[in-house]
Amino acid sequence: MHLVTTADDYKIESQQDFLNQIKEACMRVGIQFSYEFDNSGKFHARYIQANNGWKIILDRGLDIYQPFDAGNAFCMNRRMPASRKTKSFYVTYTKVL
């Protein structure tokens, strides 16, 4: 799995730290994960390209959830993602030939 993203202008260090944590977590279960930053300014589309030919286009990216109190250790939305409200978004699946 390879991620191409843009660098966060204000939190690049924490962004890289999170991506490296994802990489380590994936490695533990046998998934190869890599990432790169594309800051060319041409990068806008949000999609996931699977190695089986399917492309999943996300108009909002992965930021689909409404905000909640992440600082509250007893907030059910923090522990149970299925209970979180989502923002309006579209997902399109296409088979790339």
Short mmCIF file of C-alpha atoms in Angstrom, two decimals:
data_model
loop_
_atom_site.label_atom_id
_atom_site.label_comp_id
_atom_site.label_asym_id
_atom_site.label_seq_id
_atom_site.Cartn_x
_atom_site.Cartn_y
_atom_site.Cartn_z
CA MET A 1 0.00 0.00 0.00
CA HIS A 2 1.43 3.38 -0.98
CA LEU A 3 0.06 6.76 0.08
CA VAL A 4 0.69 9.99 -1.81
CA THR A 5 -0.33 13.04 0.22
CA THR A 6 0.58 16.66 0.78
CA ALA A 7 2.57 17.86 3.74
CA ASP A 8 0.68 19.68 6.48
CA ASP A 9 2.00 23.24 6.47
CA TYR A 10 1.84 23.56 10.25
CA LYS A 11 2.28 20.06 11.66
CA ILE A 12 4.66 18.23 9.31
CA GLU A 13 6.57 16.59 12.19
CA SER A 14 3.46 15.12 13.79
CA GLN A 15 2.14 14.12 10.35
CA GLN A 16 5.35 12.19 9.64
CA ASP A 17 5.24 10.66 13.11
CA PHE A 18 1.65 9.43 12.57
CA LEU A 19 2.48 8.04 9.12
CA ASN A 20 5.49 6.21 10.56
CA GLN A 21 3.26 4.76 13.29
CA ILE A 22 0.88 3.51 10.60
CA LYS A 23 3.84 2.01 8.73
CA GLU A 24 5.03 0.17 11.86
CA ALA A 25 1.53 -1.08 12.71
CA CYS A 26 1.05 -2.39 9.17
CA MET A 27 4.45 -4.08 9.20
CA ARG A 28 3.44 -6.06 12.31
CA VAL A 29 0.58 -7.68 10.40
CA GLY A 30 2.45 -8.24 7.14
CA ILE A 31 1.25 -5.20 5.19
CA GLN A 32 3.83 -3.11 3.36
CA PHE A 33 2.94 0.57 3.72
CA SER A 34 4.91 3.47 2.30
CA TYR A 35 4.18 7.13 1.77
CA GLU A 36 5.48 10.18 -0.02
CA PHE A 37 4.68 13.88 -0.08
CA ASP A 38 3.66 15.62 -3.30
CA ASN A 39 3.75 19.38 -2.79
CA SER A 40 3.62 20.28 -6.48
CA GLY A 41 0.28 22.01 -6.05
CA LYS A 42 -1.27 19.77 -8.71
CA PHE A 43 -2.39 17.17 -6.19
CA HIS A 44 -6.04 17.48 -5.17
CA ALA A 45 -8.04 14.37 -6.02
CA ARG A 46 -8.70 11.99 -3.14
CA TYR A 47 -8.80 8.34 -4.04
CA ILE A 48 -7.58 4.91 -3.09
CA GLN A 49 -6.14 2.79 -5.91
CA ALA A 50 -6.30 -0.92 -5.04
CA ASN A 51 -3.91 -3.40 -6.64
CA ASN A 52 -6.87 -5.41 -7.97
CA GLY A 53 -7.90 -2.66 -10.41
CA TRP A 54 -10.54 -0.90 -8.32
CA LYS A 55 -10.35 2.82 -7.64
CA ILE A 56 -12.30 4.33 -4.73
CA ILE A 57 -12.85 8.07 -5.15
CA LEU A 58 -13.59 10.01 -1.95
CA ASP A 59 -14.84 13.56 -2.42
CA ARG A 60 -13.99 14.48 1.17
CA GLY A 61 -10.98 12.28 1.68
CA LEU A 62 -10.98 10.29 4.88
CA ASP A 63 -12.23 13.26 6.96
CA ILE A 64 -15.86 12.10 7.06
CA TYR A 65 -16.67 12.32 10.77
CA GLN A 66 -18.32 15.18 12.65
CA PRO A 67 -16.17 16.62 15.46
CA PHE A 68 -16.54 15.17 18.95
CA ASP A 69 -14.87 15.61 22.33
CA ALA A 70 -11.70 13.56 21.73
CA GLY A 71 -10.28 14.74 25.07
CA ASN A 72 -13.02 13.03 27.06
CA ALA A 73 -11.84 9.51 27.93
CA PHE A 74 -15.45 8.41 28.51
CA CYS A 75 -16.90 9.77 25.28
CA MET A 76 -18.57 6.85 23.48
CA ASN A 77 -17.77 8.35 20.08
CA ARG A 78 -14.08 8.02 20.91
CA ARG A 79 -14.35 4.32 21.78
CA MET A 80 -17.07 3.26 19.35
CA PRO A 81 -16.50 4.72 15.86
CA ALA A 82 -19.79 3.19 14.68
CA SER A 83 -21.62 5.66 16.95
CA ARG A 84 -19.99 8.72 15.38
CA LYS A 85 -21.98 11.02 13.13
CA THR A 86 -20.59 11.58 9.65
CA LYS A 87 -20.48 14.60 7.38
CA SER A 88 -22.18 14.38 4.02
CA PHE A 89 -19.89 12.77 1.40
CA TYR A 90 -19.81 10.73 -1.78
CA VAL A 91 -17.90 7.57 -2.59
CA THR A 92 -17.46 6.39 -6.17
CA TYR A 93 -16.13 2.95 -7.09
CA THR A 94 -14.69 2.40 -10.56
CA LYS A 95 -12.91 -0.51 -12.19
CA VAL A 96 -9.74 0.73 -13.88
CA LEU A 97 -9.07 -1.15 -17.10
#
